[in-house]
Coordinates of C-alpha atoms and ligand atoms in Angstrom, one line a residue:
M1 CA -28.4 14.1 -17.5
G2 CA -24.6 14.3 -18.4
H3 CA -23.4 15.3 -21.2
K4 CA -19.9 14.7 -23.8
G5 CA -19.2 16.9 -26.6
N6 CA -22.8 17.9 -28.2
D7 CA -24.6 15.1 -28.6
I8 CA -23.1 11.8 -27.1
L9 CA -25.8 11.5 -24.1
Y10 CA -25.1 9.2 -20.8
K11 CA -28.4 8.5 -19.0
K12 CA -29.3 6.7 -16.0
D13 CA -29.9 3.1 -16.6
D14 CA -27.1 3.3 -19.2
V15 CA -24.0 0.8 -19.1
F16 CA -20.5 1.3 -18.7
T17 CA -17.3 -1.1 -18.6
V18 CA -14.7 1.4 -17.4
K19 CA -10.9 0.6 -15.1
I20 CA -11.3 2.1 -11.7
E21 CA -8.1 4.3 -11.6
D22 CA -9.1 6.1 -8.0
I23 CA -10.2 6.3 -5.1
G24 CA -13.0 9.0 -3.7
N25 CA -13.9 10.5 -0.5
D26 CA -16.1 7.4 0.4
G27 CA -14.2 4.6 -0.8
E28 CA -15.9 4.9 -4.0
G29 CA -14.1 3.6 -7.3
I30 CA -13.4 6.3 -9.7
G31 CA -13.2 5.7 -13.1
K32 CA -13.7 7.1 -16.1
A33 CA -15.3 6.6 -19.2
E34 CA -14.6 8.6 -22.3
G35 CA -13.5 11.7 -20.0
Y36 CA -16.8 11.0 -18.5
T37 CA -16.1 10.9 -14.6
L38 CA -18.3 7.8 -12.9
F39 CA -17.9 7.1 -8.8
V40 CA -18.5 3.2 -8.2
K41 CA -19.4 2.4 -4.8
D42 CA -17.8 -1.3 -4.5
A43 CA -15.4 -0.8 -6.7
V44 CA -11.3 -1.3 -6.1
I45 CA -8.5 1.1 -7.3
G46 CA -7.8 -1.4 -10.5
D47 CA -10.8 -3.2 -10.9
V48 CA -12.0 -2.8 -14.1
V49 CA -15.8 -3.8 -13.9
K50 CA -19.5 -3.3 -15.8
C51 CA -21.3 -0.2 -13.8
K52 CA -24.5 1.3 -14.9
I53 CA -25.2 4.5 -14.0
M54 CA -27.9 5.7 -11.4
K55 CA -27.8 9.6 -11.2
A56 CA -26.0 11.3 -13.8
K57 CA -24.9 14.3 -13.4
K58 CA -23.3 17.1 -16.3
N59 CA -19.5 16.3 -15.7
Y60 CA -20.3 13.3 -13.4
A61 CA -21.9 10.1 -12.7
Y62 CA -23.1 8.2 -9.4
A63 CA -23.0 3.8 -10.8
K64 CA -23.8 0.7 -9.7
L65 CA -21.0 -1.9 -9.6
E66 CA -22.6 -4.7 -11.9
E67 CA -20.1 -7.1 -12.4
I68 CA -16.8 -6.7 -11.8
V69 CA -14.5 -7.9 -15.2
V70 CA -11.1 -7.8 -13.8
P71 CA -10.6 -8.2 -10.7
S72 CA -8.2 -5.9 -8.8
E73 CA -4.8 -6.9 -8.1
A74 CA -5.8 -5.0 -4.4
R75 CA -9.3 -7.0 -4.3
V76 CA -9.4 -9.2 -1.8
E77 CA -12.5 -11.3 0.0
P78 CA -13.9 -9.3 3.0
L79 CA -14.0 -11.3 6.2
C80 CA -17.5 -9.8 6.3
R81 CA -19.9 -10.6 4.3
Y82 CA -22.3 -7.7 4.3
H83 CA -19.7 -5.2 4.1
R84 CA -21.4 -3.8 0.6
Q85 CA -24.4 -2.7 2.7
C86 CA -23.2 -2.3 5.9
G87 CA -22.6 2.0 6.6
G88 CA -19.1 0.5 8.6
C89 CA -16.7 -0.6 6.1
Q90 CA -16.2 1.4 3.0
I91 CA -12.5 -0.5 1.5
Q92 CA -12.3 -4.1 3.6
A93 CA -12.4 -5.4 -0.2
M94 CA -9.2 -4.0 -0.3
D95 CA -5.8 -5.8 0.7
Y96 CA -4.5 -3.5 3.5
R97 CA -1.5 -2.7 2.4
A98 CA -3.4 -1.1 -0.7
Q99 CA -6.0 0.3 2.1
L100 CA -2.2 2.1 4.1
D101 CA -1.4 3.0 0.5
Y102 CA -4.6 4.8 -0.3
K103 CA -4.5 6.6 3.5
Q104 CA -1.2 7.8 3.3
R105 CA -1.9 9.1 -0.6
K106 CA -4.5 10.9 1.3
V107 CA -2.5 12.6 3.7
K108 CA -0.5 13.9 1.3
N109 CA -2.7 15.3 -1.3
D110 CA -4.6 17.0 1.3
L111 CA -1.8 18.5 3.1
V112 CA -1.0 19.6 -0.6
R113 CA -3.8 20.9 -2.1
I114 CA -5.6 21.7 0.9
G115 CA -2.0 23.3 2.5
G116 CA -0.7 24.7 -0.2
F117 CA 2.3 23.2 1.1
T118 CA 4.5 22.1 -1.8
E119 CA 4.9 18.7 -2.3
E120 CA 9.0 18.5 -1.7
A121 CA 7.7 20.1 1.9
I122 CA 5.5 17.7 2.5
E123 CA 7.6 14.6 1.3
R124 CA 10.2 15.9 3.7
V125 CA 8.9 15.8 6.8
L126 CA 5.7 12.7 5.9
E127 CA 6.9 9.7 7.6
P128 CA 5.9 6.2 6.8
I129 CA 2.0 5.6 7.8
V130 CA 1.7 3.7 10.7
G131 CA -0.2 -0.4 9.9
M132 CA -1.8 -2.4 12.0
E133 CA -1.0 -5.8 12.7
N134 CA -4.2 -7.1 12.5
A135 CA -6.6 -5.2 10.8
Y136 CA -10.0 -7.1 12.3
H137 CA -11.3 -7.2 15.4
Y138 CA -9.5 -4.0 16.5
R139 CA -12.4 -2.3 17.9
N140 CA -13.5 -2.4 21.4
K141 CA -16.3 -0.8 20.9
A142 CA -19.7 -1.5 19.1
Q143 CA -23.3 -0.1 19.0
F144 CA -25.8 -2.3 17.9
P145 CA -29.1 -1.1 16.8
V146 CA -32.3 -4.1 17.9
G147 CA -35.0 -4.2 15.7
T148 CA -37.0 -6.0 13.7
D149 CA -36.6 -7.4 10.3
K150 CA -39.8 -7.2 7.6
E151 CA -41.7 -10.5 8.6
G152 CA -41.0 -9.6 12.6
N153 CA -38.4 -11.1 13.4
L154 CA -36.1 -9.9 16.2
I155 CA -32.9 -9.2 14.9
A156 CA -30.0 -7.0 16.3
G157 CA -27.4 -5.9 13.8
F158 CA -25.7 -2.7 11.9
Y159 CA -27.3 0.1 10.2
A160 CA -27.2 -0.2 6.2
G161 CA -25.3 2.6 4.8
R162 CA -27.0 5.9 4.7
T163 CA -30.4 4.0 5.7
H164 CA -32.1 3.0 9.6
D165 CA -32.5 -0.6 8.1
I166 CA -30.9 -2.9 10.7
I167 CA -29.0 -5.7 8.8
A168 CA -29.0 -8.5 11.8
N169 CA -25.4 -9.5 12.2
T170 CA -24.1 -10.2 15.4
D171 CA -20.8 -10.6 14.5
C172 CA -19.2 -7.6 13.3
A173 CA -15.4 -7.9 11.7
L174 CA -13.9 -5.3 13.5
G175 CA -15.4 -5.7 16.9
A176 CA -14.1 -8.3 19.5
E177 CA -15.1 -11.8 19.6
E178 CA -16.7 -12.2 22.9
N179 CA -19.3 -9.2 20.8
R180 CA -21.8 -12.2 19.1
E181 CA -21.7 -14.2 22.6
I182 CA -23.3 -11.7 24.1
M183 CA -25.8 -10.2 21.6
E184 CA -27.1 -13.8 20.8
G185 CA -27.7 -14.3 24.5
I186 CA -29.9 -10.9 24.8
L187 CA -31.2 -11.8 21.9
A188 CA -32.3 -15.3 23.1
H189 CA -33.5 -13.7 26.5
M190 CA -35.2 -11.4 24.2
R191 CA -37.4 -14.2 22.4
K192 CA -38.2 -16.4 25.6
H193 CA -39.8 -13.7 27.4
H194 CA -40.9 -11.6 23.8
I195 CA -39.1 -8.5 25.5
P196 CA -39.7 -5.7 22.4
A197 CA -37.0 -4.0 20.5
Y198 CA -37.5 -0.1 20.1
D199 CA -39.6 0.9 17.3
E200 CA -38.5 3.8 15.8
K201 CA -41.6 4.8 13.9
T202 CA -44.0 4.3 16.8
G203 CA -41.6 5.3 19.9
S204 CA -42.8 1.8 21.1
G205 CA -41.0 -1.4 22.4
L206 CA -38.4 -1.3 25.0
V207 CA -34.7 -2.5 24.1
R208 CA -33.4 0.6 21.8
H209 CA -29.2 -0.3 21.1
I210 CA -27.1 -2.7 23.2
L211 CA -24.1 -0.7 23.7
I212 CA -20.5 -3.7 24.3
R213 CA -17.4 -2.0 25.1
K214 CA -13.4 -4.1 25.8
G215 CA -10.9 -3.0 27.9
F216 CA -8.1 -5.1 25.7
A217 CA -5.1 -4.8 28.4
S218 CA -7.6 -6.1 31.2
G219 CA -9.8 -8.4 29.6
E220 CA -13.0 -6.3 31.5
L221 CA -16.0 -6.7 29.5
M222 CA -18.8 -4.1 29.9
V223 CA -22.3 -4.6 28.4
C224 CA -25.0 -1.6 28.5
L225 CA -28.7 -2.0 27.4
V226 CA -30.3 1.1 26.5
I227 CA -33.6 0.7 26.9
N228 CA -37.1 3.0 26.4
Y229 CA -38.1 2.7 30.1
N230 CA -41.0 5.3 31.1
G231 CA -41.3 3.4 34.3
G232 CA -40.2 7.2 36.3
N233 CA -37.7 6.6 39.3
K234 CA -36.3 3.7 39.7
K235 CA -37.5 2.1 42.8
K236 CA -35.1 -0.3 45.2
G237 CA -35.1 -3.4 43.9
K238 CA -36.9 -2.7 40.6
E239 CA -36.3 -4.7 37.3
F240 CA -36.1 -2.5 34.7
F241 CA -37.5 -5.7 31.9
P242 CA -39.1 -9.5 32.3
F243 CA -36.9 -11.7 34.1
Q244 CA -33.9 -9.0 34.4
R245 CA -31.8 -12.2 36.7
E246 CA -32.2 -14.5 34.4
L247 CA -30.3 -12.6 31.7
L248 CA -27.7 -11.2 34.0
D249 CA -26.9 -14.8 35.2
R250 CA -26.4 -15.3 31.6
L251 CA -24.5 -12.6 30.7
A252 CA -22.1 -13.5 34.4
E253 CA -20.9 -16.3 32.6
I254 CA -19.1 -14.4 29.7
K255 CA -15.5 -14.8 30.5
G256 CA -14.2 -11.4 31.5
M257 CA -17.8 -10.0 32.4
T258 CA -17.6 -7.1 34.2
S259 CA -20.1 -4.7 34.1
V260 CA -23.8 -4.2 33.3
S261 CA -25.6 -1.6 33.2
V262 CA -28.9 0.0 31.6
C263 CA -29.6 3.3 29.9
I264 CA -32.3 4.9 30.0
N265 CA -33.1 6.6 26.9
A266 CA -37.1 8.1 26.4
D267 CA -36.9 10.6 23.0
R268 CA -37.9 10.5 20.2
T269 CA -34.3 10.8 19.0
N270 CA -31.7 9.2 16.8
V271 CA -28.7 9.2 19.7
I272 CA -28.6 6.7 20.9
M273 CA -27.4 6.8 24.4
G274 CA -29.8 8.9 27.1
E275 CA -28.2 10.9 30.2
K276 CA -29.0 8.3 33.0
V277 CA -26.8 5.4 33.5
Y278 CA -28.4 2.6 36.3
R279 CA -26.1 -0.9 37.0
I280 CA -27.6 -4.3 37.3
W281 CA -24.5 -6.9 37.6
G282 CA -21.2 -6.0 38.6
K283 CA -18.8 -2.8 38.8
D284 CA -20.0 0.9 37.8
K285 CA -16.7 0.8 34.8
I286 CA -14.6 -1.5 33.7
C287 CA -10.6 -0.5 33.5
D288 CA -7.9 -0.4 30.5
T289 CA -3.9 0.6 30.7
I290 CA -2.2 2.6 27.8
H291 CA 1.1 1.9 27.5
R292 CA 4.1 3.9 26.1
R293 CA 5.5 2.4 22.9
N294 CA 9.0 3.1 21.3
T295 CA 8.3 4.6 18.4
E296 CA 11.2 2.4 16.3
D297 CA 9.9 -0.9 16.6
F298 CA 6.5 0.0 18.8
S299 CA 8.0 -2.4 21.6
L300 CA 5.9 -1.6 25.1
M301 CA 8.1 0.9 27.0
D302 CA 6.3 1.2 30.7
Q303 CA 3.6 -0.2 32.8
G304 CA 0.6 2.4 31.5
I305 CA -2.2 4.6 32.8
V306 CA -4.7 2.8 33.6
F307 CA -8.6 4.5 32.9
H308 CA -11.8 3.4 34.2
I309 CA -14.0 3.9 31.8
S310 CA -17.9 4.3 32.3
P311 CA -20.9 3.5 29.4
L312 CA -21.0 7.7 28.6
S313 CA -17.1 8.2 28.1
F314 CA -15.3 9.0 25.7
Y315 CA -12.0 6.6 24.6
Q316 CA -10.3 5.8 21.4
V317 CA -11.7 2.6 19.9
N318 CA -8.8 1.3 18.5
P319 CA -6.0 0.6 21.8
V320 CA -3.0 -0.7 20.2
Q321 CA -2.8 2.5 17.5
T322 CA -3.8 4.3 19.8
E323 CA -0.9 3.5 22.0
K324 CA 1.8 4.0 19.0
L325 CA -0.8 7.2 17.9
Y326 CA -0.4 9.0 21.6
S327 CA 4.0 7.3 21.8
L328 CA 4.1 9.3 18.8
A329 CA 1.9 12.7 19.9
L330 CA 4.9 12.4 23.0
E331 CA 7.9 11.8 21.4
Y332 CA 6.8 14.6 18.6
A333 CA 6.0 17.3 22.5
G334 CA 10.2 17.2 22.3
L335 CA 9.4 17.0 26.5
T336 CA 12.2 17.4 29.3
G337 CA 10.5 18.0 32.2
K338 CA 10.5 21.4 32.2
E339 CA 7.3 22.4 30.3
T340 CA 4.0 23.7 30.8
V341 CA 1.8 22.1 28.2
W342 CA -1.8 22.8 26.9
D343 CA -3.8 19.6 25.6
L344 CA -6.8 21.0 23.8
Y345 CA -10.1 19.0 23.3
C346 CA -8.4 16.0 25.6
G347 CA -11.3 13.6 26.4
I348 CA -11.3 11.6 29.2
G349 CA -7.2 13.8 29.6
T350 CA -5.3 10.4 27.8
I351 CA -3.2 12.3 26.3
S352 CA -3.2 14.5 28.9
L353 CA -2.1 11.9 31.0
F354 CA 0.3 10.7 29.3
L355 CA 2.6 14.1 28.7
A356 CA 1.9 14.6 32.5
G357 CA 5.1 11.9 33.3
E358 CA 7.4 13.9 31.1
A359 CA 6.2 17.6 31.8
K360 CA 6.5 20.3 34.5
K361 CA 2.6 20.9 34.0
V362 CA 0.0 19.9 32.0
Y363 CA -3.3 21.4 31.3
G364 CA -6.4 20.3 29.6
V365 CA -9.3 21.8 27.8
E366 CA -12.7 19.9 27.8
T367 CA -16.0 20.8 26.8
V368 CA -17.8 17.5 28.1
A369 CA -18.4 18.2 31.6
Q370 CA -18.9 14.3 32.4
A371 CA -15.2 13.6 30.4
V372 CA -13.6 16.0 32.5
R373 CA -14.4 14.3 35.7
D374 CA -13.4 11.2 33.9
A375 CA -9.8 12.3 33.2
R376 CA -9.7 14.6 37.0
E377 CA -10.5 10.8 38.3
N378 CA -8.0 8.6 36.3
A379 CA -5.0 11.2 36.9
L380 CA -5.7 10.4 40.6
Y381 CA -6.1 6.9 40.3
N382 CA -2.8 7.2 39.1
G383 CA -0.7 9.0 40.7
I384 CA -0.9 12.6 38.8
E385 CA -0.5 15.8 40.5
N386 CA 0.8 18.0 37.9
A387 CA -2.6 17.3 35.1
E388 CA -5.4 20.1 35.5
F389 CA -8.2 20.2 33.6
F390 CA -11.3 23.3 32.3
I391 CA -14.2 22.3 31.5
G392 CA -14.8 24.8 27.8
K393 CA -14.5 25.6 24.7
A394 CA -10.6 25.1 23.5
E395 CA -11.1 28.8 21.7
E396 CA -12.6 30.2 25.0
V397 CA -10.3 28.9 27.9
L398 CA -7.3 29.7 26.5
P399 CA -7.9 32.6 25.0
E400 CA -9.5 33.6 28.8
K401 CA -6.3 32.2 30.5
Y402 CA -4.2 33.4 28.5
E403 CA -5.2 37.2 28.5
K404 CA -7.1 37.3 31.8
E405 CA -4.2 35.2 33.9
G406 CA -1.2 35.0 32.3
I407 CA -1.0 31.0 32.0
R408 CA 2.0 30.8 29.1
A409 CA 2.7 27.3 27.0
D410 CA 6.0 26.2 25.9
V411 CA 4.2 23.0 23.9
V412 CA 0.2 23.2 22.7
V413 CA -1.1 19.5 21.6
V414 CA -4.4 19.9 19.9
D415 CA -6.8 16.6 19.3
P416 CA -9.6 18.3 17.6
P417 CA -12.5 16.1 16.3
R418 CA -13.4 16.2 12.4
K419 CA -14.2 19.5 11.8
G420 CA -10.7 20.7 13.0
C421 CA -9.6 23.9 15.3
D422 CA -12.1 27.0 15.3
G423 CA -10.4 30.2 14.0
A424 CA -10.0 31.8 17.2
C425 CA -8.3 29.1 18.8
L426 CA -5.3 29.0 16.6
E427 CA -5.0 32.7 16.8
T428 CA -4.4 32.1 20.6
M429 CA -2.0 29.7 20.1
L430 CA 0.0 31.8 18.0
K431 CA -0.2 34.5 20.3
M432 CA 0.8 32.7 23.2
Q433 CA 3.4 30.9 21.0
P434 CA 4.6 27.7 22.2
E435 CA 8.0 26.1 21.6
R436 CA 6.1 23.3 19.8
I437 CA 2.3 22.6 18.8
V438 CA 1.9 18.8 18.2
Y439 CA -1.9 18.1 15.5
V440 CA -3.4 15.3 16.5
S441 CA -6.1 15.0 13.6
C442 CA -9.1 12.4 12.4
D443 CA -9.2 14.6 8.9
P444 CA -6.9 15.5 6.7
A445 CA -8.5 17.8 5.2
T446 CA -9.3 20.0 8.7
L447 CA -6.0 19.5 9.2
A448 CA -4.3 20.9 5.9
R449 CA -6.4 23.6 6.8
D450 CA -5.3 24.1 10.3
L451 CA -1.4 24.1 9.8
R452 CA -1.9 26.4 6.7
V453 CA -3.4 28.8 9.6
L454 CA -0.2 28.5 12.1
C455 CA 2.5 28.1 9.9
D456 CA 1.1 31.6 8.1
G457 CA 2.0 32.9 11.7
G458 CA 4.8 31.7 12.4
Y459 CA 5.6 28.3 12.6
E460 CA 7.4 25.3 10.7
L461 CA 6.5 22.0 9.8
K462 CA 9.0 18.9 11.7
R463 CA 7.7 15.7 11.3
A464 CA 4.1 14.3 10.5
R465 CA 3.0 10.8 10.0
A466 CA -0.5 8.9 9.7
V467 CA -1.3 6.5 12.0
D468 CA -4.3 3.9 10.6
Q469 CA -7.0 3.2 13.3
F470 CA -9.8 2.6 11.4
G471 CA -8.6 -0.7 9.0
G472 CA -11.8 -1.6 6.7
T473 CA -12.9 1.9 6.3
V474 CA -11.4 5.6 4.7
H475 CA -10.9 7.0 7.9
T476 CA -7.1 8.0 9.5
E477 CA -5.4 9.2 12.0
C478 CA -2.8 11.9 11.5
V479 CA 0.2 13.2 14.5
V480 CA 1.7 16.5 12.9
E481 CA 4.8 18.8 15.0
I482 CA 4.9 22.1 13.7
Q483 CA 8.1 24.4 15.3
R484 CA 8.2 28.0 15.8
K485 CA 10.6 29.5 13.9
H486 CA 13.3 32.1 15.0
I487 CA 13.5 34.4 13.3
Ligands
SAH1 N1 -7.7 13.5 22.8 C1 -8.5 12.7 23.4 C2 -10.0 12.9 22.7 C3 -10.3 13.2 21.9 S1 -11.9 13.1 20.4 C4 -8.6 11.1 22.8 O1 -7.0 10.6 22.3 O2 -9.1 10.1 23.5 C5 -12.3 15.5 20.3 C6 -13.1 15.9 21.8 O3 -12.8 17.0 21.6 C7 -14.3 15.4 22.2 O4 -13.6 15.0 23.3 C8 -15.1 16.5 22.4 O5 -16.2 16.6 23.4 C9 -13.7 17.8 22.5 N2 -14.4 19.2 22.1 C10 -15.2 19.2 20.8 N3 -15.4 20.7 20.7 C11 -14.7 21.0 22.3 C12 -14.2 22.2 21.9 N4 -14.7 24.0 20.9 N5 -13.2 22.8 23.0 C13 -12.8 21.3 23.6 N6 -13.0 20.0 23.5 C14 -13.7 20.3 22.6

């Protein structure tokens, strides 16, 4: 129960009318009622809303949006009618310009509050966020869970926020336009032949997830059905599910269809993909191209690098914005052709291969062995000979190569997962004293934390820019250049 002063008590089911003044980390609106803070999911900054307390704490409460009394100027009609239930988008009801302002503010605030940089220092280096031209249909990958609704009807769609209840929706507003036709085709086939969806509770049933990927540059489509299959080793010509040929014929008619596979996952787990993938139609992989873009107007600058992507590969989900992000990273790296560059957390080598054309040598480090195999293969396909890849943790490989083999670095690029860089990794980077470090980050909070360590260790901020890869959601990417201080 919350309280104000001595006597006013706030409790569950209390209703308030508040003006939403701020946005929380999960995209929720934040309002204040007599000094008491209310977190209101689905409220947009600038709204005046009536909301009901769901959970009251001492100084704050979580409240449910009951009614929009005065809509915010930043409020728009979202394309997706499920945006409130679905866990994917948090701020689709906010005008895209307001989304970008929010992300720019968040990056700045995190750098100041968590990184301990002054506002002036950040304002000096932080350039305006790079937005998308079209904030819908930008994702090249979708993973739809398949299941049944309360009446037992077969459905596929998305998990409702923080649950495993499936909302039937084969037409996500962020995904490729083709997803719908593919999904409807597979569901119709399953209904016709009574092929059951996997049931998490009992571990029975067959189809768990449907993964769809599209190469935006090539137009190639990939479908991978994740199935709960216990049929032992695949015998030649054996079908993984009933009337497989009929389904494949149906999918083959869809324009761009290039690869259909199954992925076996018979484990009782939340992990979507299994380890074994069998191609059942077309090619093993699809292609996509990443081009360099001019960082002034983001026009195309080259023929690009071709990436071959398999169902299990990691690949950036927003290819258009990825080109802008990498082009900025390349510019920040300031390469002249003479440099030795390390690309830590390199995935399938996307950034590494992008840098290789302008560097003497690029070393990539990545923990996932398959990703490193993809990176090597992609280097080969593109005729890139000065990139070398190591399997292992950045915080182990880097010290080893530096301390034991004396490999140095002129420039280090890092692109870690949300938790940021390991302390040992930052420490080795400081010892190696590269001229420049380019930090690509998907979480401004851990970015700020790590930049503090690096700047305390002798580096200074040069340039920083956010690039929105995830319209409709609270997430954003950033790229920062720091330079060694010469004393
Ligand atoms: N730069 C790549 C991938 C970035 S995602 C791209 O843009 O496509 C972050 C990557 O870091 C993932 O591929 C993940 O497998 C890898 N990773 C996670 N922890 C790591 C660690 N400790 N050392 C090296 N790589 C790691």
